[in-house]
Amino acid sequence: MVSLSFLRLTALVFACTGIVSPTLAYILQVHEARERIPAGFSLHGAASPDTVLDLRIALVQSDFAGLEERLYDVSTPSSTNYGKHLSKAEVEQYVAPKPESVTAVNAWLANNGLRATPISPAGDWIAVQVPVNKANELLGAHFSVFNDEKTGHQVIRTLSYSIPAELKGHLDLVHPTTTFADIQPLVPVISPRHKSRTQADSNFAADTVPASCDEEATPACLQALYGIPSTPATQSSNVLAVSGFIDQFANQVDLQTFLKRFRPDMPPSTTFTLQTVDSGQNDQDPSEAGVEANLDTSYTVGLATGVPTRFISVGDNTQDGIFGFLDIIHFLSGETTPPHVLTTSYGANEDEISVNLVQNLCKTYAQLGARGTSILFSSGDGGVSGSQASGCSTFVPTFPSGCPFLTSVGATQLIAASGLVTETAASFSSGGFSNYFPTPAYQQTAVDTYIVKTLEGGTVNKGMFNASGRGFPDVSALGVNFVIDVGGDTGTVDGTSASSPLGEAAVIALLNDRLVAEGKPPLGFLNPLLYSEPGASALNDVTTGTNPGCSSAGFPAAQGWDPVTGLGTPNFSKLLAAALAV
Ligand SMILES: *[C@@H]1O[C@H](CO)[C@@H](O)[C@H](O)[C@H]1NC(C)=O
Ligand SMILES: *[C@@H]1O[C@H](CO)[C@@H](O)[C@H](O)[C@H]1NC(C)=O
């Protein structure tokens, strides 16, 4: 892992003479660097000098602090401006770079014979095409070819790059450079349908939750567990968006089969609409149906009854080096009315992505939150070892869950206790503390209480995590044994937090439907409400289980917030009462 102190080192590197005219010599300073090639990647060799790189440059936003203040002002229940979300133009005023930043960066590029085009609605991101040899000169970099051992793909990256000293404060980052990310759908495999229940399981049934929910979670299980209503939503403006990446396609026929079986009360033609970004597709051949995409669409359409649901398929034509994570947010920020909920079941490890890029992406979630969008991400599948289980010597926080401006969702599973169904933490539920973001004010008390009481003042797991980081997840939901149809076959999806944002997203979307019907604004950025007293007491506190990893027991769940299940799982009617009372 690259430590922040290393990145803040600013070694002086001089630009090669001959690449810039002597009158305009730029003194380069290291801007971002990694100490070593990240695990999972290996050096293949030098990049061909003529290979053209699509570089993206982020300019420093003119007033992010101002936007952050407005975000909290419209999202904190006690504020008189609660719910007064910002317009596209209002957000862009904060996000747009200062004119002097645009001038400085464009002059530097022009001086090197380059011209950039804006690629974000506010103009804070621009793109240039540069051959490798030119990029190496421009940025004092060593772009090389690296093998991504997990996917077998090759990427061109550099372990460090520099920018002219006079651009500090104007240029935020250049990308893709030091980011070596592996974004994963957080659902590994589909397993064959479980064997039928044994006699011993039969005392498992609670009064309301169907007896079979421990082995086969269906929409009915989630409806019963969280009190999610099955009555159709009424508000057509209340859109729930589901993102899809890396050629995960959502199959309409599978969805129909799923709804016929599990939601016979819904019209069988109920489906999602498709939106595409970066030449995204949605191939309907059964062999192309994606486990993650089908899971995500089945459990949003199948639970958020009647809520207009959009599947946003992000294509391969991203060039953003992070699988379109940036592009989808720029796309949605460009809409006059972005969706009220965006749920994403993909993630990576925080340390795979450059600090500047993680922070920049996090700001994009703040932009959408200020517009009134609730952003949900799954927390990861590897317990304290990250987005997927892996070897590690210190706990691995996940991306983007460490960002304070989104709602991170962990996973639970069901257990029988005295003949009643109760929820316990799913052992794979990622949670912990970011190394890139400090604890935000809204969760400070909750995090402090956990560290003092449950971690015995930080002596438990000492040295394995950053106690002053943003704690995640914020909430949780059932994430085990979800029944899905993929390419005509049925199976259950095991051991993943992928399913957890779905129950949560459906709950939030249905809450928004009620709010909008009453002429109220949608919930938007959720966390200040969730961590408030009325918010937290509307959740079922999950107090048992742990999330082991890195050869440790991980963190224990506990009363109140914990870095395994967050504040707990939803209770629809209590959340509705809390939301209506604001
Ligand atoms: C939600 O909370 C209410 C009020 O405490 C309770 O009566 C109800 O059973 C809860 N619903 C579920 C599904 O747990
Ligand atoms: C721990 O988190 C804080 C707050 O984000 C940060 O300033 C500090 O650099 C982090 N320490 C390490 C070792 O990552």
PDB file of N, CA and C in Angstrom, residues 64 68 71-72 325 329 348-350 353 355 357-369 375-379 397-409 432-440 442-443 469-474 525-528 531:
ATOM      1  N   PHE A  64     -15.018  23.059  -3.896  1.00  0.00           N
ATOM      2  CA  PHE A  64     -15.634  21.830  -3.396  1.00  0.00           C
ATOM      3  C   PHE A  64     -16.098  21.993  -1.947  1.00  0.00           C
ATOM      4  N   GLU A  68     -19.646  20.847  -0.477  1.00  0.00           N
ATOM      5  CA  GLU A  68     -19.780  19.918   0.652  1.00  0.00           C
ATOM      6  C   GLU A  68     -20.699  20.517   1.726  1.00  0.00           C
ATOM      7  N   LEU A  71     -24.170  20.267   0.511  1.00  0.00           N
ATOM      8  CA  LEU A  71     -24.622  18.869   0.565  1.00  0.00           C
ATOM      9  C   LEU A  71     -25.135  18.538   1.965  1.00  0.00           C
ATOM     10  N   TYR A  72     -24.340  18.887   2.987  1.00  0.00           N
ATOM     11  CA  TYR A  72     -24.771  18.590   4.360  1.00  0.00           C
ATOM     12  C   TYR A  72     -25.986  19.428   4.737  1.00  0.00           C
ATOM     13  N   PHE A 325     -16.410   3.880 -14.114  1.00  0.00           N
ATOM     14  CA  PHE A 325     -16.921   4.428 -12.844  1.00  0.00           C
ATOM     15  C   PHE A 325     -17.057   5.946 -12.893  1.00  0.00           C
ATOM     16  N   ILE A 329     -20.947   8.538 -13.714  1.00  0.00           N
ATOM     17  CA  ILE A 329     -21.350   9.650 -12.842  1.00  0.00           C
ATOM     18  C   ILE A 329     -21.387  10.955 -13.636  1.00  0.00           C
ATOM     19  N   ALA A 348     -13.670  -2.223  -5.692  1.00  0.00           N
ATOM     20  CA  ALA A 348     -12.260  -2.596  -5.769  1.00  0.00           C
ATOM     21  C   ALA A 348     -11.661  -2.344  -4.387  1.00  0.00           C
ATOM     22  N   ASN A 349     -10.355  -2.549  -4.287  1.00  0.00           N
ATOM     23  CA  ASN A 349      -9.694  -2.193  -3.032  1.00  0.00           C
ATOM     24  C   ASN A 349      -9.229  -0.745  -3.128  1.00  0.00           C
ATOM     25  N   GLU A 350      -9.349  -0.045  -2.009  1.00  0.00           N
ATOM     26  CA  GLU A 350      -9.049   1.389  -2.006  1.00  0.00           C
ATOM     27  C   GLU A 350      -7.625   1.672  -2.476  1.00  0.00           C
ATOM     28  N   ILE A 353      -6.367   2.278  -6.293  1.00  0.00           N
ATOM     29  CA  ILE A 353      -6.693   3.488  -7.040  1.00  0.00           C
ATOM     30  C   ILE A 353      -5.941   4.656  -6.420  1.00  0.00           C
ATOM     31  N   VAL A 355      -4.814   8.022  -4.728  1.00  0.00           N
ATOM     32  CA  VAL A 355      -5.514   8.820  -3.706  1.00  0.00           C
ATOM     33  C   VAL A 355      -6.291   9.954  -4.366  1.00  0.00           C
ATOM     34  N   LEU A 357      -7.449  10.181  -7.367  1.00  0.00           N
ATOM     35  CA  LEU A 357      -8.600   9.718  -8.142  1.00  0.00           C
ATOM     36  C   LEU A 357      -9.734   9.275  -7.223  1.00  0.00           C
ATOM     37  N   VAL A 358      -9.389   8.575  -6.140  1.00  0.00           N
ATOM     38  CA  VAL A 358     -10.425   8.165  -5.185  1.00  0.00           C
ATOM     39  C   VAL A 358     -11.135   9.402  -4.645  1.00  0.00           C
ATOM     40  N   GLN A 359     -10.352  10.431  -4.315  1.00  0.00           N
ATOM     41  CA  GLN A 359     -10.967  11.632  -3.762  1.00  0.00           C
ATOM     42  C   GLN A 359     -11.788  12.371  -4.810  1.00  0.00           C
ATOM     43  N   ASN A 360     -11.311  12.366  -6.049  1.00  0.00           N
ATOM     44  CA  ASN A 360     -12.057  13.017  -7.119  1.00  0.00           C
ATOM     45  C   ASN A 360     -13.391  12.294  -7.367  1.00  0.00           C
ATOM     46  N   LEU A 361     -13.348  10.967  -7.426  1.00  0.00           N
ATOM     47  CA  LEU A 361     -14.571  10.195  -7.627  1.00  0.00           C
ATOM     48  C   LEU A 361     -15.547  10.425  -6.488  1.00  0.00           C
ATOM     49  N   CYS A 362     -14.992  10.490  -5.290  1.00  0.00           N
ATOM     50  CA  CYS A 362     -15.836  10.704  -4.113  1.00  0.00           C
ATOM     51  C   CYS A 362     -16.584  12.031  -4.246  1.00  0.00           C
ATOM     52  N   LYS A 363     -15.899  13.030  -4.781  1.00  0.00           N
ATOM     53  CA  LYS A 363     -16.559  14.334  -4.981  1.00  0.00           C
ATOM     54  C   LYS A 363     -17.702  14.231  -5.991  1.00  0.00           C
ATOM     55  N   THR A 364     -17.576  13.332  -6.958  1.00  0.00           N
ATOM     56  CA  THR A 364     -18.672  13.194  -7.928  1.00  0.00           C
ATOM     57  C   THR A 364     -19.911  12.614  -7.239  1.00  0.00           C
ATOM     58  N   TYR A 365     -19.693  11.756  -6.228  1.00  0.00           N
ATOM     59  CA  TYR A 365     -20.859  11.217  -5.504  1.00  0.00           C
ATOM     60  C   TYR A 365     -21.512  12.332  -4.682  1.00  0.00           C
ATOM     61  N   ALA A 366     -20.685  13.253  -4.177  1.00  0.00           N
ATOM     62  CA  ALA A 366     -21.243  14.404  -3.450  1.00  0.00           C
ATOM     63  C   ALA A 366     -22.089  15.270  -4.388  1.00  0.00           C
ATOM     64  N   GLN A 367     -21.619  15.402  -5.638  1.00  0.00           N
ATOM     65  CA  GLN A 367     -22.382  16.209  -6.614  1.00  0.00           C
ATOM     66  C   GLN A 367     -23.770  15.634  -6.830  1.00  0.00           C
ATOM     67  N   LEU A 368     -23.825  14.315  -7.027  1.00  0.00           N
ATOM     68  CA  LEU A 368     -25.129  13.690  -7.269  1.00  0.00           C
ATOM     69  C   LEU A 368     -25.980  13.705  -6.000  1.00  0.00           C
ATOM     70  N   GLY A 369     -25.330  13.533  -4.843  1.00  0.00           N
ATOM     71  CA  GLY A 369     -26.057  13.586  -3.570  1.00  0.00           C
ATOM     72  C   GLY A 369     -26.704  14.950  -3.378  1.00  0.00           C
ATOM     73  N   ILE A 375     -26.950   7.367  -3.169  1.00  0.00           N
ATOM     74  CA  ILE A 375     -25.976   6.496  -3.830  1.00  0.00           C
ATOM     75  C   ILE A 375     -25.622   5.340  -2.914  1.00  0.00           C
ATOM     76  N   LEU A 376     -25.885   4.122  -3.390  1.00  0.00           N
ATOM     77  CA  LEU A 376     -25.634   2.923  -2.587  1.00  0.00           C
ATOM     78  C   LEU A 376     -24.574   2.063  -3.264  1.00  0.00           C
ATOM     79  N   PHE A 377     -23.623   1.588  -2.485  1.00  0.00           N
ATOM     80  CA  PHE A 377     -22.603   0.659  -2.985  1.00  0.00           C
ATOM     81  C   PHE A 377     -22.502  -0.523  -2.030  1.00  0.00           C
ATOM     82  N   SER A 378     -22.221  -1.711  -2.556  1.00  0.00           N
ATOM     83  CA  SER A 378     -21.944  -2.824  -1.652  1.00  0.00           C
ATOM     84  C   SER A 378     -20.563  -2.636  -1.060  1.00  0.00           C
ATOM     85  N   SER A 379     -20.380  -3.145   0.154  1.00  0.00           N
ATOM     86  CA  SER A 379     -19.139  -2.861   0.877  1.00  0.00           C
ATOM     87  C   SER A 379     -17.996  -3.778   0.457  1.00  0.00           C
ATOM     88  N   PRO A 397      -9.262  -1.629   3.223  1.00  0.00           N
ATOM     89  CA  PRO A 397     -10.549  -0.961   3.007  1.00  0.00           C
ATOM     90  C   PRO A 397     -10.939  -1.006   1.531  1.00  0.00           C
ATOM     91  N   THR A 398     -12.225  -0.991   1.263  1.00  0.00           N
ATOM     92  CA  THR A 398     -12.672  -1.095  -0.123  1.00  0.00           C
ATOM     93  C   THR A 398     -13.039   0.265  -0.706  1.00  0.00           C
ATOM     94  N   PHE A 399     -13.049   0.281  -2.022  1.00  0.00           N
ATOM     95  CA  PHE A 399     -13.429   1.444  -2.795  1.00  0.00           C
ATOM     96  C   PHE A 399     -14.756   1.157  -3.476  1.00  0.00           C
ATOM     97  N   PRO A 400     -15.715   2.049  -3.559  1.00  0.00           N
ATOM     98  CA  PRO A 400     -15.621   3.406  -2.996  1.00  0.00           C
ATOM     99  C   PRO A 400     -16.240   3.569  -1.612  1.00  0.00           C
ATOM    100  N   SER A 401     -16.418   2.457  -0.873  1.00  0.00           N
ATOM    101  CA  SER A 401     -17.115   2.550   0.415  1.00  0.00           C
ATOM    102  C   SER A 401     -16.476   3.525   1.388  1.00  0.00           C
ATOM    103  N   GLY A 402     -15.160   3.768   1.249  1.00  0.00           N
ATOM    104  CA  GLY A 402     -14.486   4.703   2.148  1.00  0.00           C
ATOM    105  C   GLY A 402     -14.881   6.149   1.909  1.00  0.00           C
ATOM    106  N   CYS A 403     -15.572   6.416   0.816  1.00  0.00           N
ATOM    107  CA  CYS A 403     -16.016   7.781   0.516  1.00  0.00           C
ATOM    108  C   CYS A 403     -17.160   8.142   1.459  1.00  0.00           C
ATOM    109  N   PRO A 404     -17.080   9.289   2.135  1.00  0.00           N
ATOM    110  CA  PRO A 404     -18.138   9.630   3.094  1.00  0.00           C
ATOM    111  C   PRO A 404     -19.454  10.076   2.467  1.00  0.00           C
ATOM    112  N   PHE A 405     -19.479  10.342   1.144  1.00  0.00           N
ATOM    113  CA  PHE A 405     -20.683  10.916   0.534  1.00  0.00           C
ATOM    114  C   PHE A 405     -21.588   9.881  -0.129  1.00  0.00           C
ATOM    115  N   LEU A 406     -21.430   8.632   0.220  1.00  0.00           N
ATOM    116  CA  LEU A 406     -22.319   7.598  -0.301  1.00  0.00           C
ATOM    117  C   LEU A 406     -22.686   6.678   0.859  1.00  0.00           C
ATOM    118  N   THR A 407     -23.641   5.793   0.596  1.00  0.00           N
ATOM    119  CA  THR A 407     -24.081   4.862   1.630  1.00  0.00           C
ATOM    120  C   THR A 407     -23.565   3.475   1.283  1.00  0.00           C
ATOM    121  N   SER A 408     -22.714   2.969   2.163  1.00  0.00           N
ATOM    122  CA  SER A 408     -22.097   1.665   1.949  1.00  0.00           C
ATOM    123  C   SER A 408     -22.943   0.604   2.654  1.00  0.00           C
ATOM    124  N   VAL A 409     -23.179  -0.500   1.927  1.00  0.00           N
ATOM    125  CA  VAL A 409     -24.099  -1.510   2.441  1.00  0.00           C
ATOM    126  C   VAL A 409     -23.378  -2.841   2.651  1.00  0.00           C
ATOM    127  N   GLY A 432     -14.729  -1.670   7.707  1.00  0.00           N
ATOM    128  CA  GLY A 432     -13.512  -1.204   8.347  1.00  0.00           C
ATOM    129  C   GLY A 432     -13.424   0.295   8.251  1.00  0.00           C
ATOM    130  N   PHE A 433     -12.201   0.765   8.011  1.00  0.00           N
ATOM    131  CA  PHE A 433     -11.940   2.201   8.075  1.00  0.00           C
ATOM    132  C   PHE A 433     -11.063   2.597   6.891  1.00  0.00           C
ATOM    133  N   SER A 434     -11.464   3.673   6.225  1.00  0.00           N
ATOM    134  CA  SER A 434     -10.712   4.156   5.072  1.00  0.00           C
ATOM    135  C   SER A 434      -9.342   4.684   5.489  1.00  0.00           C
ATOM    136  N   ASN A 435      -8.368   4.515   4.605  1.00  0.00           N
ATOM    137  CA  ASN A 435      -7.064   5.157   4.818  1.00  0.00           C
ATOM    138  C   ASN A 435      -6.991   6.504   4.098  1.00  0.00           C
ATOM    139  N   TYR A 436      -7.988   6.817   3.289  1.00  0.00           N
ATOM    140  CA  TYR A 436      -7.940   8.018   2.460  1.00  0.00           C
ATOM    141  C   TYR A 436      -8.864   9.135   2.953  1.00  0.00           C
ATOM    142  N   PHE A 437      -9.886   8.786   3.737  1.00  0.00           N
ATOM    143  CA  PHE A 437     -10.870   9.791   4.193  1.00  0.00           C
ATOM    144  C   PHE A 437     -10.992   9.733   5.707  1.00  0.00           C
ATOM    145  N   PRO A 438     -10.988  10.891   6.368  1.00  0.00           N
ATOM    146  CA  PRO A 438     -11.188  10.904   7.820  1.00  0.00           C
ATOM    147  C   PRO A 438     -12.649  10.624   8.198  1.00  0.00           C
ATOM    148  N   THR A 439     -12.863  10.299   9.457  1.00  0.00           N
ATOM    149  CA  THR A 439     -14.225  10.040   9.941  1.00  0.00           C
ATOM    150  C   THR A 439     -15.085  11.299   9.756  1.00  0.00           C
ATOM    151  N   PRO A 440     -16.191  11.210   9.020  1.00  0.00           N
ATOM    152  CA  PRO A 440     -17.048  12.396   8.881  1.00  0.00           C
ATOM    153  C   PRO A 440     -17.826  12.660  10.172  1.00  0.00           C
ATOM    154  N   TYR A 442     -20.901  13.161  10.825  1.00  0.00           N
ATOM    155  CA  TYR A 442     -22.190  12.491  11.074  1.00  0.00           C
ATOM    156  C   TYR A 442     -22.025  11.144  11.773  1.00  0.00           C
ATOM    157  N   GLN A 443     -20.839  10.497  11.631  1.00  0.00           N
ATOM    158  CA  GLN A 443     -20.685   9.187  12.261  1.00  0.00           C
ATOM    159  C   GLN A 443     -19.660   9.198  13.402  1.00  0.00           C
ATOM    160  N   GLY A 469     -10.090   6.905  10.314  1.00  0.00           N
ATOM    161  CA  GLY A 469     -10.678   6.893   8.974  1.00  0.00           C
ATOM    162  C   GLY A 469     -12.197   6.821   8.991  1.00  0.00           C
ATOM    163  N   ARG A 470     -12.782   7.036   7.829  1.00  0.00           N
ATOM    164  CA  ARG A 470     -14.231   6.922   7.667  1.00  0.00           C
ATOM    165  C   ARG A 470     -14.596   5.440   7.857  1.00  0.00           C
ATOM    166  N   GLY A 471     -15.527   5.172   8.756  1.00  0.00           N
ATOM    167  CA  GLY A 471     -15.947   3.793   9.017  1.00  0.00           C
ATOM    168  C   GLY A 471     -17.034   3.380   8.044  1.00  0.00           C
ATOM    169  N   PHE A 472     -16.979   2.141   7.594  1.00  0.00           N
ATOM    170  CA  PHE A 472     -18.022   1.613   6.712  1.00  0.00           C
ATOM    171  C   PHE A 472     -18.254   0.140   7.054  1.00  0.00           C
ATOM    172  N   PRO A 473     -19.373  -0.484   6.677  1.00  0.00           N
ATOM    173  CA  PRO A 473     -20.512   0.088   5.956  1.00  0.00           C
ATOM    174  C   PRO A 473     -21.381   0.949   6.862  1.00  0.00           C
ATOM    175  N   ASP A 474     -22.381   1.599   6.251  1.00  0.00           N
ATOM    176  CA  ASP A 474     -23.315   2.418   7.022  1.00  0.00           C
ATOM    177  C   ASP A 474     -24.520   1.606   7.469  1.00  0.00           C
ATOM    178  N   PHE A 525     -28.869  12.246  -0.259  1.00  0.00           N
ATOM    179  CA  PHE A 525     -27.750  11.677   0.521  1.00  0.00           C
ATOM    180  C   PHE A 525     -28.279  11.247   1.890  1.00  0.00           C
ATOM    181  N   LEU A 526     -28.163   9.948   2.171  1.00  0.00           N
ATOM    182  CA  LEU A 526     -28.892   9.357   3.299  1.00  0.00           C
ATOM    183  C   LEU A 526     -28.203   9.465   4.651  1.00  0.00           C
ATOM    184  N   ASN A 527     -26.862   9.511   4.670  1.00  0.00           N
ATOM    185  CA  ASN A 527     -26.166   9.233   5.925  1.00  0.00           C
ATOM    186  C   ASN A 527     -26.501  10.147   7.102  1.00  0.00           C
ATOM    187  N   PRO A 528     -26.595  11.475   6.898  1.00  0.00           N
ATOM    188  CA  PRO A 528     -26.935  12.294   8.069  1.00  0.00           C
ATOM    189  C   PRO A 528     -28.273  11.887   8.699  1.00  0.00           C
ATOM    190  N   TYR A 531     -27.729   8.280  10.532  1.00  0.00           N
ATOM    191  CA  TYR A 531     -26.988   8.323  11.796  1.00  0.00           C
ATOM    192  C   TYR A 531     -27.682   9.194  12.848  1.00  0.00           C
TER     193      TYR A 531
END
